[in-house]
Tab-separated table of C-alpha atoms in Angstrom:
chain	number	residue	atom	x	y	z
A	809	UNK	CA	97.336	76.363	82.046
A	810	UNK	CA	95.411	79.467	81.550
A	811	UNK	CA	96.680	83.059	80.880
A	812	UNK	CA	95.955	84.011	84.623
A	813	UNK	CA	98.077	80.970	85.599
A	814	UNK	CA	100.819	81.883	83.128
A	815	UNK	CA	100.832	85.230	84.186
A	816	UNK	CA	100.850	84.190	87.802
A	817	UNK	CA	104.318	81.883	87.362
A	818	UNK	CA	105.986	84.779	85.415
A	819	UNK	CA	105.194	87.020	88.157
A	820	UNK	CA	106.546	85.070	91.028
A	821	UNK	CA	109.332	83.831	88.960
A	822	UNK	CA	110.206	87.315	88.173
A	823	UNK	CA	110.055	88.360	91.941
A	824	UNK	CA	112.154	85.252	92.650
A	825	UNK	CA	114.614	86.947	90.263
A	826	UNK	CA	114.684	90.154	92.155
A	827	UNK	CA	115.210	88.202	95.440
A	828	UNK	CA	118.095	86.462	93.815
A	829	UNK	CA	119.539	89.911	92.890
A	830	UNK	CA	119.022	90.975	96.405
A	831	UNK	CA	121.266	87.787	97.368
A	832	UNK	CA	123.544	89.105	94.876
A	833	UNK	CA	123.940	92.688	95.971
A	834	UNK	CA	124.263	91.140	99.692
A	835	UNK	CA	127.016	88.861	98.614
A	836	UNK	CA	128.975	91.900	97.107
A	837	UNK	CA	128.588	93.929	100.338
A	838	UNK	CA	129.991	90.631	102.198
A	839	UNK	CA	133.467	91.866	100.662
A	840	UNK	CA	133.469	95.183	102.083
A	841	UNK	CA	132.611	94.064	105.492
A	842	UNK	CA	135.317	95.048	108.054
A	843	UNK	CA	133.874	92.647	111.315
A	844	UNK	CA	133.437	89.223	111.588
A	845	UNK	CA	129.919	89.763	113.154
A	846	UNK	CA	128.709	92.077	110.349
A	847	UNK	CA	130.060	89.350	107.900
A	848	UNK	CA	127.986	86.724	109.470
A	849	UNK	CA	125.068	89.051	109.527
A	850	UNK	CA	125.170	89.704	105.947
A	851	UNK	CA	125.980	85.850	104.881
A	852	UNK	CA	122.973	85.179	106.969
A	853	UNK	CA	120.814	87.632	104.390
A	854	UNK	CA	122.429	86.067	101.547
A	855	UNK	CA	120.851	82.848	102.712
A	856	UNK	CA	117.453	84.396	103.554
A	857	UNK	CA	117.174	86.202	100.168
A	858	UNK	CA	118.233	82.789	98.167
A	859	UNK	CA	115.442	81.006	100.716
A	860	UNK	CA	112.846	83.531	99.514
A	861	UNK	CA	113.910	83.188	95.672
A	862	UNK	CA	113.561	79.614	95.897
A	863	UNK	CA	110.178	79.716	97.861
A	864	UNK	CA	108.704	82.250	95.205
A	865	UNK	CA	110.255	79.896	92.190
A	866	UNK	CA	108.780	76.614	93.414
A	867	UNK	CA	105.396	77.709	94.948
A	868	UNK	CA	104.643	81.057	95.535
A	869	UNK	CA	102.297	80.505	97.982
A	870	UNK	CA	100.715	83.115	100.269
A	871	UNK	CA	103.439	82.033	103.018
A	872	UNK	CA	106.071	82.863	100.559
A	873	UNK	CA	104.781	86.203	99.812
A	874	UNK	CA	104.274	86.970	103.389
A	875	UNK	CA	107.798	85.886	103.930
A	876	UNK	CA	109.059	88.278	101.186
A	877	UNK	CA	107.118	91.075	102.433
A	878	UNK	CA	108.349	90.999	106.117
A	879	UNK	CA	112.014	90.304	105.164
A	880	UNK	CA	112.016	93.101	102.759
A	881	UNK	CA	110.449	95.602	105.569
A	882	UNK	CA	113.092	94.506	107.567
A	883	UNK	CA	115.706	95.302	104.892
A	884	UNK	CA	114.141	98.729	104.479
A	885	UNK	CA	114.047	99.334	108.278
A	886	UNK	CA	117.852	98.579	108.471
A	887	UNK	CA	119.275	100.185	105.012
A	888	UNK	CA	117.000	103.462	105.502
A	889	UNK	CA	118.773	104.880	108.314
A	890	UNK	CA	121.742	104.224	106.598
A	891	UNK	CA	120.975	106.154	103.568
A	892	UNK	CA	121.972	109.709	102.584
A	893	UNK	CA	125.178	110.619	104.030
A	894	UNK	CA	127.220	109.776	107.253
A	895	UNK	CA	129.237	112.438	109.225
A	896	UNK	CA	132.677	111.598	110.467
A	897	UNK	CA	134.213	113.788	113.118
A	898	UNK	CA	137.968	113.468	112.914
A	899	UNK	CA	139.669	116.389	115.114
A	900	UNK	CA	137.401	119.011	114.920
A	901	UNK	CA	137.207	118.431	110.872
A	902	UNK	CA	133.863	116.962	109.592
A	903	UNK	CA	133.806	115.063	106.544
A	904	UNK	CA	130.725	113.701	104.656
A	905	UNK	CA	131.357	109.803	103.175
A	906	UNK	CA	128.265	109.335	100.792
A	907	UNK	CA	126.383	106.012	100.991
A	908	UNK	CA	127.724	103.258	98.644
A	909	UNK	CA	125.682	102.704	95.374
A	910	UNK	CA	125.438	98.961	96.511
A	911	UNK	CA	123.576	99.828	99.603
A	912	UNK	CA	120.913	102.228	97.827
A	913	UNK	CA	120.414	99.632	95.242
A	914	UNK	CA	119.736	97.017	97.777
A	915	UNK	CA	117.521	99.710	99.486
A	916	UNK	CA	115.518	100.349	96.367
A	917	UNK	CA	115.295	96.554	95.348
A	918	UNK	CA	113.709	96.040	98.897
A	919	UNK	CA	111.330	98.648	98.673
A	920	UNK	CA	110.452	97.167	94.954
A	921	UNK	CA	110.101	93.500	96.478
A	922	UNK	CA	107.656	94.816	99.418
A	923	UNK	CA	105.329	96.653	96.871
A	924	UNK	CA	105.252	93.703	94.669
A	925	UNK	CA	104.566	91.473	97.779
A	926	UNK	CA	101.903	93.619	98.964
A	927	UNK	CA	100.176	93.935	95.798
A	928	UNK	CA	100.079	90.411	95.383
A	929	UNK	CA	98.713	89.912	98.905
A	930	UNK	CA	96.121	92.521	98.616
A	931	UNK	CA	94.919	90.988	95.191
A	932	UNK	CA	94.851	87.392	96.696
A	933	UNK	CA	92.983	88.154	99.874
A	934	UNK	CA	90.495	90.715	98.567
A	935	UNK	CA	87.769	87.898	98.516
A	936	UNK	CA	88.465	87.246	102.192
A	937	UNK	CA	88.213	90.871	103.333
A	938	UNK	CA	84.513	91.175	101.735
A	939	UNK	CA	83.550	88.436	103.484
A	940	UNK	CA	84.842	89.368	106.708
A	941	UNK	CA	82.942	92.708	106.044
A	942	UNK	CA	79.626	91.038	105.349
A	943	UNK	CA	77.054	90.987	108.014
A	944	UNK	CA	75.549	87.586	108.846
């Protein structure tokens, strides 16, 4: 195997490890939910993260990287509005509840995974972009 092939395997397996860590963070969040609907949603996210991790570990196809990018963009879209502090009003008293460290970690990890996936996809498809831009 060439040096480029080895680095590709290391990169995709590192990304698979990040996806597995995301699954673990969601698993920790699963223990802190109050409703059954939220528990089902978070359990689904654990499964989705593990599926992405498996896809990257096994093959690292362009499809797998697209899936990672889209899943993590969805995570960022859901988690980012929840970032910062939430204001809760109780009988004219406003209390500030800080975001949990788990949610912050999951959001940052999702952003890192998006950046890695986009970088890989840009690298892999750069030849296609040149071919499309060439006049016949």
